JSON list of C-alpha atoms in Angstrom, two decimals:
[
{"chain": "A", "resi": 199, "resn": "ASP", "atom": "CA", "xyz": [-12.86, 5.40, -4.44]},
{"chain": "A", "resi": 200, "resn": "ALA", "atom": "CA", "xyz": [-16.42, 5.00, -5.18]},
{"chain": "A", "resi": 201, "resn": "LYS", "atom": "CA", "xyz": [-17.59, 3.08, -8.39]},
{"chain": "A", "resi": 202, "resn": "THR", "atom": "CA", "xyz": [-19.56, 4.87, -10.87]},
{"chain": "A", "resi": 203, "resn": "THR", "atom": "CA", "xyz": [-22.21, 3.70, -13.47]},
{"chain": "A", "resi": 204, "resn": "GLN", "atom": "CA", "xyz": [-22.91, 5.27, -16.81]},
{"chain": "A", "resi": 205, "resn": "PRO", "atom": "CA", "xyz": [-24.84, 4.26, -19.81]},
{"chain": "A", "resi": 206, "resn": "PRO", "atom": "CA", "xyz": [-22.55, 3.04, -22.43]},
{"chain": "A", "resi": 207, "resn": "SER", "atom": "CA", "xyz": [-23.75, 5.13, -25.26]},
{"chain": "A", "resi": 208, "resn": "MET", "atom": "CA", "xyz": [-25.93, 8.28, -26.05]},
{"chain": "A", "resi": 209, "resn": "ASP", "atom": "CA", "xyz": [-26.93, 10.30, -29.04]},
{"chain": "A", "resi": 210, "resn": "CYS", "atom": "CA", "xyz": [-27.81, 13.92, -29.23]},
{"chain": "A", "resi": 211, "resn": "ALA", "atom": "CA", "xyz": [-28.71, 16.15, -32.18]},
{"chain": "A", "resi": 212, "resn": "GLU", "atom": "CA", "xyz": [-26.38, 19.07, -32.91]},
{"chain": "A", "resi": 213, "resn": "GLY", "atom": "CA", "xyz": [-27.47, 22.24, -30.99]},
{"chain": "A", "resi": 214, "resn": "ARG", "atom": "CA", "xyz": [-29.52, 20.54, -28.55]},
{"chain": "A", "resi": 215, "resn": "ALA", "atom": "CA", "xyz": [-28.55, 19.90, -24.83]},
{"chain": "A", "resi": 216, "resn": "ALA", "atom": "CA", "xyz": [-26.63, 16.75, -24.06]},
{"chain": "A", "resi": 217, "resn": "ASN", "atom": "CA", "xyz": [-27.51, 15.35, -20.69]},
{"chain": "A", "resi": 218, "resn": "LEU", "atom": "CA", "xyz": [-25.13, 12.51, -19.50]},
{"chain": "A", "resi": 219, "resn": "PRO", "atom": "CA", "xyz": [-26.05, 10.68, -16.29]},
{"chain": "A", "resi": 220, "resn": "CYS", "atom": "CA", "xyz": [-23.91, 9.14, -13.62]},
{"chain": "A", "resi": 221, "resn": "ASN", "atom": "CA", "xyz": [-24.78, 6.93, -10.68]},
{"chain": "A", "resi": 222, "resn": "HIS", "atom": "CA", "xyz": [-22.22, 6.99, -7.70]},
{"chain": "A", "resi": 223, "resn": "SER", "atom": "CA", "xyz": [-24.45, 5.62, -4.88]},
{"chain": "A", "resi": 224, "resn": "THR", "atom": "CA", "xyz": [-21.59, 4.62, -2.74]},
{"chain": "A", "resi": 225, "resn": "ILE", "atom": "CA", "xyz": [-19.93, 8.12, -2.74]},
{"chain": "A", "resi": 226, "resn": "SER", "atom": "CA", "xyz": [-18.30, 9.26, 0.49]},
{"chain": "A", "resi": 227, "resn": "GLY", "atom": "CA", "xyz": [-18.51, 12.74, 2.02]},
{"chain": "A", "resi": 228, "resn": "ASN", "atom": "CA", "xyz": [-15.00, 13.62, 1.16]},
{"chain": "A", "resi": 229, "resn": "GLU", "atom": "CA", "xyz": [-15.25, 12.46, -2.50]},
{"chain": "A", "resi": 230, "resn": "TYR", "atom": "CA", "xyz": [-15.62, 14.78, -5.46]},
{"chain": "A", "resi": 231, "resn": "VAL", "atom": "CA", "xyz": [-17.31, 14.02, -8.91]},
{"chain": "A", "resi": 232, "resn": "TYR", "atom": "CA", "xyz": [-14.98, 14.61, -11.82]},
{"chain": "A", "resi": 233, "resn": "TRP", "atom": "CA", "xyz": [-15.88, 14.64, -15.38]},
{"chain": "A", "resi": 234, "resn": "TYR", "atom": "CA", "xyz": [-13.30, 14.01, -18.25]},
{"chain": "A", "resi": 235, "resn": "ARG", "atom": "CA", "xyz": [-13.91, 13.41, -21.96]},
{"chain": "A", "resi": 236, "resn": "GLN", "atom": "CA", "xyz": [-11.60, 11.61, -24.56]},
{"chain": "A", "resi": 237, "resn": "ILE", "atom": "CA", "xyz": [-11.97, 12.39, -28.29]},
{"chain": "A", "resi": 238, "resn": "HIS", "atom": "CA", "xyz": [-10.57, 9.70, -30.32]},
{"chain": "A", "resi": 239, "resn": "SER", "atom": "CA", "xyz": [-6.99, 8.72, -29.72]},
{"chain": "A", "resi": 240, "resn": "GLN", "atom": "CA", "xyz": [-6.44, 11.97, -27.74]},
{"chain": "A", "resi": 241, "resn": "GLY", "atom": "CA", "xyz": [-5.58, 12.17, -24.07]},
{"chain": "A", "resi": 242, "resn": "PRO", "atom": "CA", "xyz": [-8.62, 12.75, -21.67]},
{"chain": "A", "resi": 243, "resn": "GLN", "atom": "CA", "xyz": [-9.53, 16.37, -21.17]},
{"chain": "A", "resi": 244, "resn": "TYR", "atom": "CA", "xyz": [-10.87, 17.73, -17.88]},
{"chain": "A", "resi": 245, "resn": "ILE", "atom": "CA", "xyz": [-14.26, 19.16, -18.15]},
{"chain": "A", "resi": 246, "resn": "ILE", "atom": "CA", "xyz": [-15.54, 20.06, -14.63]},
{"chain": "A", "resi": 247, "resn": "HIS", "atom": "CA", "xyz": [-15.87, 18.68, -11.18]},
{"chain": "A", "resi": 248, "resn": "GLY", "atom": "CA", "xyz": [-17.94, 19.47, -7.96]},
{"chain": "A", "resi": 249, "resn": "LEU", "atom": "CA", "xyz": [-18.65, 18.20, -4.37]},
{"chain": "A", "resi": 250, "resn": "LYS", "atom": "CA", "xyz": [-22.27, 18.79, -3.58]},
{"chain": "A", "resi": 251, "resn": "ASN", "atom": "CA", "xyz": [-23.28, 22.29, -5.19]},
{"chain": "A", "resi": 252, "resn": "ASN", "atom": "CA", "xyz": [-23.96, 22.55, -8.85]},
{"chain": "A", "resi": 253, "resn": "GLU", "atom": "CA", "xyz": [-21.17, 23.90, -10.87]},
{"chain": "A", "resi": 254, "resn": "THR", "atom": "CA", "xyz": [-20.93, 25.60, -14.24]},
{"chain": "A", "resi": 255, "resn": "ASN", "atom": "CA", "xyz": [-17.95, 26.64, -16.51]},
{"chain": "A", "resi": 256, "resn": "GLU", "atom": "CA", "xyz": [-17.40, 27.58, -20.10]},
{"chain": "A", "resi": 257, "resn": "MET", "atom": "CA", "xyz": [-17.69, 23.98, -21.15]},
{"chain": "A", "resi": 258, "resn": "ALA", "atom": "CA", "xyz": [-20.60, 22.37, -19.20]},
{"chain": "A", "resi": 259, "resn": "SER", "atom": "CA", "xyz": [-22.79, 22.45, -16.07]},
{"chain": "A", "resi": 260, "resn": "LEU", "atom": "CA", "xyz": [-22.77, 19.88, -13.37]},
{"chain": "A", "resi": 261, "resn": "ILE", "atom": "CA", "xyz": [-25.79, 18.95, -11.41]},
{"chain": "A", "resi": 262, "resn": "ILE", "atom": "CA", "xyz": [-25.38, 16.87, -8.36]},
{"chain": "A", "resi": 263, "resn": "THR", "atom": "CA", "xyz": [-28.62, 15.51, -6.54]},
{"chain": "A", "resi": 264, "resn": "GLU", "atom": "CA", "xyz": [-29.08, 16.37, -2.89]},
{"chain": "A", "resi": 265, "resn": "ASP", "atom": "CA", "xyz": [-28.22, 12.88, -1.60]},
{"chain": "A", "resi": 266, "resn": "ARG", "atom": "CA", "xyz": [-25.07, 12.93, -4.06]},
{"chain": "A", "resi": 267, "resn": "LYS", "atom": "CA", "xyz": [-25.80, 9.67, -5.22]},
{"chain": "A", "resi": 268, "resn": "SER", "atom": "CA", "xyz": [-26.03, 10.60, -8.83]},
{"chain": "A", "resi": 269, "resn": "SER", "atom": "CA", "xyz": [-24.94, 13.51, -11.24]},
{"chain": "A", "resi": 270, "resn": "THR", "atom": "CA", "xyz": [-25.57, 14.74, -14.47]},
{"chain": "A", "resi": 271, "resn": "LEU", "atom": "CA", "xyz": [-23.27, 16.47, -16.87]},
{"chain": "A", "resi": 272, "resn": "ILE", "atom": "CA", "xyz": [-24.90, 18.99, -19.20]},
{"chain": "A", "resi": 273, "resn": "LEU", "atom": "CA", "xyz": [-23.44, 20.26, -22.42]},
{"chain": "A", "resi": 274, "resn": "PRO", "atom": "CA", "xyz": [-25.99, 23.03, -23.28]},
{"chain": "A", "resi": 275, "resn": "HIS", "atom": "CA", "xyz": [-25.51, 23.21, -27.01]},
{"chain": "A", "resi": 276, "resn": "ALA", "atom": "CA", "xyz": [-23.73, 20.12, -28.33]},
{"chain": "A", "resi": 277, "resn": "THR", "atom": "CA", "xyz": [-21.63, 20.38, -31.39]},
{"chain": "A", "resi": 278, "resn": "LEU", "atom": "CA", "xyz": [-20.04, 17.79, -33.61]},
{"chain": "A", "resi": 279, "resn": "ARG", "atom": "CA", "xyz": [-16.78, 18.22, -31.77]},
{"chain": "A", "resi": 280, "resn": "ASP", "atom": "CA", "xyz": [-18.33, 17.20, -28.48]},
{"chain": "A", "resi": 281, "resn": "THR", "atom": "CA", "xyz": [-18.52, 13.52, -29.86]},
{"chain": "A", "resi": 282, "resn": "ALA", "atom": "CA", "xyz": [-16.32, 11.72, -27.49]},
{"chain": "A", "resi": 283, "resn": "VAL", "atom": "CA", "xyz": [-16.11, 9.26, -24.55]},
{"chain": "A", "resi": 284, "resn": "TYR", "atom": "CA", "xyz": [-17.32, 10.90, -21.43]},
{"chain": "A", "resi": 285, "resn": "TYR", "atom": "CA", "xyz": [-15.93, 9.71, -18.09]},
{"chain": "A", "resi": 286, "resn": "CYS", "atom": "CA", "xyz": [-17.63, 10.29, -14.65]},
{"chain": "A", "resi": 287, "resn": "ILE", "atom": "CA", "xyz": [-15.03, 9.65, -11.92]},
{"chain": "A", "resi": 288, "resn": "VAL", "atom": "CA", "xyz": [-15.33, 9.92, -8.18]},
{"chain": "A", "resi": 289, "resn": "ARG", "atom": "CA", "xyz": [-12.13, 10.94, -6.53]},
{"chain": "A", "resi": 290, "resn": "VAL", "atom": "CA", "xyz": [-10.83, 11.24, -2.80]},
{"chain": "A", "resi": 291, "resn": "ALA", "atom": "CA", "xyz": [-10.20, 14.88, -2.16]},
{"chain": "A", "resi": 292, "resn": "ASP", "atom": "CA", "xyz": [-7.29, 14.01, 0.28]},
{"chain": "A", "resi": 293, "resn": "ALA", "atom": "CA", "xyz": [-5.12, 10.93, -0.36]},
{"chain": "A", "resi": 294, "resn": "GLY", "atom": "CA", "xyz": [-3.00, 10.33, 2.91]},
{"chain": "A", "resi": 295, "resn": "GLY", "atom": "CA", "xyz": [-0.35, 12.92, 3.70]},
{"chain": "A", "resi": 296, "resn": "THR", "atom": "CA", "xyz": [0.89, 13.41, 0.22]},
{"chain": "A", "resi": 297, "resn": "SER", "atom": "CA", "xyz": [-2.10, 15.58, -0.83]},
{"chain": "A", "resi": 298, "resn": "TYR", "atom": "CA", "xyz": [-2.88, 13.99, -4.32]},
{"chain": "A", "resi": 299, "resn": "GLY", "atom": "CA", "xyz": [-5.25, 11.37, -5.70]},
{"chain": "A", "resi": 300, "resn": "LYS", "atom": "CA", "xyz": [-5.27, 9.25, -8.47]},
{"chain": "A", "resi": 301, "resn": "LEU", "atom": "CA", "xyz": [-8.01, 9.15, -11.25]},
{"chain": "A", "resi": 302, "resn": "THR", "atom": "CA", "xyz": [-9.61, 5.81, -11.93]},
{"chain": "A", "resi": 303, "resn": "PHE", "atom": "CA", "xyz": [-11.18, 5.51, -15.39]},
{"chain": "A", "resi": 304, "resn": "GLY", "atom": "CA", "xyz": [-14.19, 3.27, -16.13]},
{"chain": "A", "resi": 305, "resn": "GLN", "atom": "CA", "xyz": [-15.80, 2.53, -19.60]},
{"chain": "A", "resi": 306, "resn": "GLY", "atom": "CA", "xyz": [-17.41, 5.87, -19.72]},
{"chain": "A", "resi": 307, "resn": "THR", "atom": "CA", "xyz": [-20.26, 6.99, -22.07]},
{"chain": "A", "resi": 308, "resn": "ILE", "atom": "CA", "xyz": [-19.78, 7.19, -25.74]},
{"chain": "A", "resi": 309, "resn": "LEU", "atom": "CA", "xyz": [-21.62, 10.40, -26.86]},
{"chain": "A", "resi": 310, "resn": "THR", "atom": "CA", "xyz": [-22.39, 10.84, -30.51]},
{"chain": "A", "resi": 311, "resn": "VAL", "atom": "CA", "xyz": [-23.62, 14.19, -31.87]},
{"chain": "A", "resi": 312, "resn": "HIS", "atom": "CA", "xyz": [-25.34, 14.00, -35.01]},
{"chain": "A", "resi": 313, "resn": "PRO", "atom": "CA", "xyz": [-25.94, 16.87, -37.58]},
{"chain": "B", "resi": 21, "resn": "GLU", "atom": "CA", "xyz": [-0.79, 22.15, -26.90]},
{"chain": "B", "resi": 22, "resn": "THR", "atom": "CA", "xyz": [-1.97, 20.94, -23.47]},
{"chain": "B", "resi": 23, "resn": "GLY", "atom": "CA", "xyz": [1.16, 21.65, -21.45]},
{"chain": "B", "resi": 24, "resn": "VAL", "atom": "CA", "xyz": [2.09, 17.99, -21.46]},
{"chain": "B", "resi": 25, "resn": "THR", "atom": "CA", "xyz": [4.09, 16.91, -24.35]},
{"chain": "B", "resi": 26, "resn": "GLN", "atom": "CA", "xyz": [4.66, 13.32, -25.26]},
{"chain": "B", "resi": 27, "resn": "THR", "atom": "CA", "xyz": [7.23, 11.95, -27.71]},
{"chain": "B", "resi": 28, "resn": "PRO", "atom": "CA", "xyz": [7.26, 10.12, -30.06]},
{"chain": "B", "resi": 29, "resn": "ARG", "atom": "CA", "xyz": [3.62, 10.34, -31.01]},
{"chain": "B", "resi": 30, "resn": "HIS", "atom": "CA", "xyz": [3.94, 6.90, -32.89]},
{"chain": "B", "resi": 31, "resn": "LEU", "atom": "CA", "xyz": [6.32, 4.07, -32.24]},
{"chain": "B", "resi": 32, "resn": "VAL", "atom": "CA", "xyz": [6.66, 0.59, -33.82]},
{"chain": "B", "resi": 33, "resn": "MET", "atom": "CA", "xyz": [9.06, -1.72, -32.19]},
{"chain": "B", "resi": 34, "resn": "GLY", "atom": "CA", "xyz": [10.21, -5.16, -32.42]},
{"chain": "B", "resi": 35, "resn": "MET", "atom": "CA", "xyz": [10.02, -7.55, -29.34]},
{"chain": "B", "resi": 36, "resn": "THR", "atom": "CA", "xyz": [13.77, -7.48, -28.85]},
{"chain": "B", "resi": 37, "resn": "ASN", "atom": "CA", "xyz": [14.08, -3.67, -29.03]},
{"chain": "B", "resi": 38, "resn": "LYS", "atom": "CA", "xyz": [14.79, -1.27, -26.41]},
{"chain": "B", "resi": 39, "resn": "LYS", "atom": "CA", "xyz": [13.02, 2.12, -26.63]},
{"chain": "B", "resi": 40, "resn": "SER", "atom": "CA", "xyz": [11.80, 4.90, -24.42]},
{"chain": "B", "resi": 41, "resn": "LEU", "atom": "CA", "xyz": [8.94, 7.01, -24.19]},
{"chain": "B", "resi": 42, "resn": "LYS", "atom": "CA", "xyz": [9.23, 10.71, -22.98]},
{"chain": "B", "resi": 43, "resn": "CYS", "atom": "CA", "xyz": [6.85, 13.08, -21.26]},
{"chain": "B", "resi": 44, "resn": "GLU", "atom": "CA", "xyz": [7.45, 16.54, -20.34]},
{"chain": "B", "resi": 45, "resn": "GLN", "atom": "CA", "xyz": [5.34, 19.15, -18.47]},
{"chain": "B", "resi": 46, "resn": "HIS", "atom": "CA", "xyz": [5.91, 22.91, -18.03]},
{"chain": "B", "resi": 47, "resn": "LEU", "atom": "CA", "xyz": [2.96, 23.33, -15.65]},
{"chain": "B", "resi": 48, "resn": "LYS", "atom": "CA", "xyz": [4.95, 23.41, -12.47]},
{"chain": "B", "resi": 49, "resn": "HIS", "atom": "CA", "xyz": [2.93, 20.19, -11.35]},
{"chain": "B", "resi": 50, "resn": "ASN", "atom": "CA", "xyz": [4.42, 17.96, -8.75]},
{"chain": "B", "resi": 51, "resn": "ALA", "atom": "CA", "xyz": [2.89, 14.60, -9.65]},
{"chain": "B", "resi": 52, "resn": "MET", "atom": "CA", "xyz": [3.13, 12.75, -12.96]},
{"chain": "B", "resi": 53, "resn": "TYR", "atom": "CA", "xyz": [1.50, 9.62, -14.16]},
{"chain": "B", "resi": 54, "resn": "TRP", "atom": "CA", "xyz": [1.79, 6.90, -16.78]},
{"chain": "B", "resi": 55, "resn": "TYR", "atom": "CA", "xyz": [-1.45, 5.33, -18.09]},
{"chain": "B", "resi": 56, "resn": "LYS", "atom": "CA", "xyz": [-2.04, 2.50, -20.64]},
{"chain": "B", "resi": 57, "resn": "GLN", "atom": "CA", "xyz": [-5.10, 2.40, -22.88]},
{"chain": "B", "resi": 58, "resn": "SER", "atom": "CA", "xyz": [-5.50, -0.98, -24.77]},
{"chain": "B", "resi": 59, "resn": "ALA", "atom": "CA", "xyz": [-8.17, -1.30, -27.57]},
{"chain": "B", "resi": 60, "resn": "LYS", "atom": "CA", "xyz": [-11.75, -1.09, -26.32]},
{"chain": "B", "resi": 61, "resn": "LYS", "atom": "CA", "xyz": [-10.46, -1.09, -22.41]},
{"chain": "B", "resi": 62, "resn": "PRO", "atom": "CA", "xyz": [-10.57, 1.65, -19.83]},
{"chain": "B", "resi": 63, "resn": "LEU", "atom": "CA", "xyz": [-7.31, 3.59, -18.98]},
{"chain": "B", "resi": 64, "resn": "GLU", "atom": "CA", "xyz": [-5.27, 1.56, -16.62]},
{"chain": "B", "resi": 65, "resn": "LEU", "atom": "CA", "xyz": [-3.14, 3.60, -14.13]},
{"chain": "B", "resi": 66, "resn": "MET", "atom": "CA", "xyz": [0.51, 2.13, -14.26]},
{"chain": "B", "resi": 67, "resn": "PHE", "atom": "CA", "xyz": [2.85, 4.32, -12.41]},
{"chain": "B", "resi": 68, "resn": "VAL", "atom": "CA", "xyz": [2.62, 7.43, -10.06]},
{"chain": "B", "resi": 69, "resn": "TYR", "atom": "CA", "xyz": [5.34, 9.79, -9.23]},
{"chain": "B", "resi": 70, "resn": "ASN", "atom": "CA", "xyz": [5.11, 12.74, -6.66]},
{"chain": "B", "resi": 71, "resn": "PHE", "atom": "CA", "xyz": [8.01, 14.98, -6.29]},
{"chain": "B", "resi": 72, "resn": "LYS", "atom": "CA", "xyz": [10.07, 12.58, -8.30]},
{"chain": "B", "resi": 73, "resn": "GLU", "atom": "CA", "xyz": [9.42, 9.70, -6.02]},
{"chain": "B", "resi": 74, "resn": "GLN", "atom": "CA", "xyz": [7.48, 6.71, -7.39]},
{"chain": "B", "resi": 75, "resn": "THR", "atom": "CA", "xyz": [4.36, 6.25, -4.99]},
{"chain": "B", "resi": 76, "resn": "GLU", "atom": "CA", "xyz": [2.56, 3.68, -6.96]},
{"chain": "B", "resi": 77, "resn": "ASN", "atom": "CA", "xyz": [3.25, 0.81, -9.24]},
{"chain": "B", "resi": 78, "resn": "ASN", "atom": "CA", "xyz": [0.13, -1.18, -10.13]},
{"chain": "B", "resi": 79, "resn": "SER", "atom": "CA", "xyz": [1.58, -4.58, -10.55]},
{"chain": "B", "resi": 80, "resn": "VAL", "atom": "CA", "xyz": [3.20, -3.41, -13.88]},
{"chain": "B", "resi": 81, "resn": "PRO", "atom": "CA", "xyz": [5.59, -6.17, -15.52]},
{"chain": "B", "resi": 82, "resn": "SER", "atom": "CA", "xyz": [9.20, -5.24, -15.18]},
{"chain": "B", "resi": 83, "resn": "ARG", "atom": "CA", "xyz": [9.64, -4.99, -18.93]},
{"chain": "B", "resi": 84, "resn": "PHE", "atom": "CA", "xyz": [8.15, -1.55, -18.28]},
{"chain": "B", "resi": 85, "resn": "SER", "atom": "CA", "xyz": [10.58, 0.75, -16.24]},
{"chain": "B", "resi": 86, "resn": "PRO", "atom": "CA", "xyz": [9.64, 4.32, -15.40]},
{"chain": "B", "resi": 87, "resn": "GLU", "atom": "CA", "xyz": [12.18, 7.05, -14.63]},
{"chain": "B", "resi": 88, "resn": "CYS", "atom": "CA", "xyz": [11.47, 10.46, -13.27]},
{"chain": "B", "resi": 89, "resn": "PRO", "atom": "CA", "xyz": [14.71, 12.54, -13.00]},
{"chain": "B", "resi": 90, "resn": "ASN", "atom": "CA", "xyz": [12.90, 15.69, -12.03]},
{"chain": "B", "resi": 91, "resn": "SER", "atom": "CA", "xyz": [9.42, 17.01, -11.48]},
{"chain": "B", "resi": 92, "resn": "SER", "atom": "CA", "xyz": [9.08, 18.09, -15.10]},
{"chain": "B", "resi": 93, "resn": "HIS", "atom": "CA", "xyz": [10.22, 14.81, -16.95]},
{"chain": "B", "resi": 94, "resn": "LEU", "atom": "CA", "xyz": [8.84, 11.35, -16.92]},
{"chain": "B", "resi": 95, "resn": "PHE", "atom": "CA", "xyz": [10.11, 8.41, -19.08]},
{"chain": "B", "resi": 96, "resn": "LEU", "atom": "CA", "xyz": [8.91, 4.80, -19.73]},
{"chain": "B", "resi": 97, "resn": "HIS", "atom": "CA", "xyz": [11.68, 2.54, -20.83]},
{"chain": "B", "resi": 98, "resn": "LEU", "atom": "CA", "xyz": [10.52, -0.36, -22.78]},
{"chain": "B", "resi": 99, "resn": "HIS", "atom": "CA", "xyz": [12.46, -3.64, -23.42]},
{"chain": "B", "resi": 100, "resn": "THR", "atom": "CA", "xyz": [11.39, -7.17, -24.75]},
{"chain": "B", "resi": 101, "resn": "LEU", "atom": "CA", "xyz": [7.76, -6.11, -24.93]},
{"chain": "B", "resi": 102, "resn": "GLN", "atom": "CA", "xyz": [5.09, -8.48, -26.14]},
{"chain": "B", "resi": 103, "resn": "PRO", "atom": "CA", "xyz": [2.45, -7.83, -29.02]},
{"chain": "B", "resi": 104, "resn": "GLU", "atom": "CA", "xyz": [-0.24, -7.45, -26.27]},
{"chain": "B", "resi": 105, "resn": "ASP", "atom": "CA", "xyz": [1.60, -4.50, -24.86]},
{"chain": "B", "resi": 106, "resn": "SER", "atom": "CA", "xyz": [0.62, -2.58, -28.08]},
{"chain": "B", "resi": 107, "resn": "ALA", "atom": "CA", "xyz": [-1.50, 0.38, -26.89]},
{"chain": "B", "resi": 108, "resn": "LEU", "atom": "CA", "xyz": [-1.89, 4.05, -26.38]},
{"chain": "B", "resi": 109, "resn": "TYR", "atom": "CA", "xyz": [0.34, 5.21, -23.46]},
{"chain": "B", "resi": 110, "resn": "LEU", "atom": "CA", "xyz": [-0.66, 8.30, -21.86]},
{"chain": "B", "resi": 111, "resn": "CYS", "atom": "CA", "xyz": [1.34, 10.71, -19.61]},
{"chain": "B", "resi": 112, "resn": "ALA", "atom": "CA", "xyz": [-0.51, 13.13, -17.09]},
{"chain": "B", "resi": 113, "resn": "SER", "atom": "CA", "xyz": [0.40, 15.57, -14.42]},
{"chain": "B", "resi": 114, "resn": "SER", "atom": "CA", "xyz": [-1.37, 17.34, -11.58]},
{"chain": "B", "resi": 115, "resn": "ARG", "atom": "CA", "xyz": [-0.59, 19.68, -8.86]},
{"chain": "B", "resi": 116, "resn": "ASP", "atom": "CA", "xyz": [-1.88, 18.07, -5.68]},
{"chain": "B", "resi": 117, "resn": "ARG", "atom": "CA", "xyz": [-5.68, 17.48, -5.74]},
{"chain": "B", "resi": 118, "resn": "GLU", "atom": "CA", "xyz": [-6.21, 19.61, -8.84]},
{"chain": "B", "resi": 119, "resn": "SER", "atom": "CA", "xyz": [-7.36, 18.15, -12.16]},
{"chain": "B", "resi": 120, "resn": "TYR", "atom": "CA", "xyz": [-5.04, 16.12, -14.25]},
{"chain": "B", "resi": 121, "resn": "THR", "atom": "CA", "xyz": [-3.66, 17.44, -17.53]},
{"chain": "B", "resi": 122, "resn": "PHE", "atom": "CA", "xyz": [-3.00, 14.65, -20.19]},
{"chain": "B", "resi": 123, "resn": "GLY", "atom": "CA", "xyz": [-0.63, 14.63, -23.03]},
{"chain": "B", "resi": 124, "resn": "SER", "atom": "CA", "xyz": [-1.65, 13.32, -26.41]},
{"chain": "B", "resi": 125, "resn": "GLY", "atom": "CA", "xyz": [-0.21, 9.96, -25.93]},
{"chain": "B", "resi": 126, "resn": "THR", "atom": "CA", "xyz": [2.16, 7.77, -27.67]},
{"chain": "B", "resi": 127, "resn": "ARG", "atom": "CA", "xyz": [0.61, 4.90, -29.99]},
{"chain": "B", "resi": 128, "resn": "LEU", "atom": "CA", "xyz": [2.98, 1.89, -29.49]},
{"chain": "B", "resi": 129, "resn": "THR", "atom": "CA", "xyz": [2.79, -1.01, -31.79]},
{"chain": "B", "resi": 130, "resn": "VAL", "atom": "CA", "xyz": [4.89, -4.13, -30.98]},
{"chain": "B", "resi": 131, "resn": "VAL", "atom": "CA", "xyz": [5.61, -6.51, -33.79]}
]
């Protein structure tokens, strides 16, 4: 799977948009971009994923550049409960004949939302 | 409740003890995973099971022994652990290429 690069930490004011960048310059055509977050001492939580089109759900928006070499996760109105480690992961859509693919986590970005 | 339940939430064990971690999912997922998260380190994938068959073992020491009796249950049997094995052990499940659902983890302390 392609490697990703994220800033180690970011700050955001409560109520403002949090924009978390991720570089994945070696991404392949069949690799998706996934975002997870991990609140302290809990299991990671799925946020969103995409291939090449921008995606939006009730939690966040995912903006992927046209060349797919980078992406941005947007939390439109950050709250204190969004303080967490955010992981950007590139994952192969098909993994051989067994049709599943493992998630490989990096260090992620520690997002701190301030009052 | 995420759909993946791990027990116990906390475990303290001596180096000569034998204990087991349990994971259960009611999501009808076919794949289950064990991850280890040590302090200030990324999550490390330990084992992968697909339809009860182990498909990946990431060079995990034999003192960790997984068991998957059916698609809904996954165990991690522990014996003669070392203090450096103290960590958060996370179980996850997925259906094919879909997103993973993680449990809340077991915080293990080896004394």
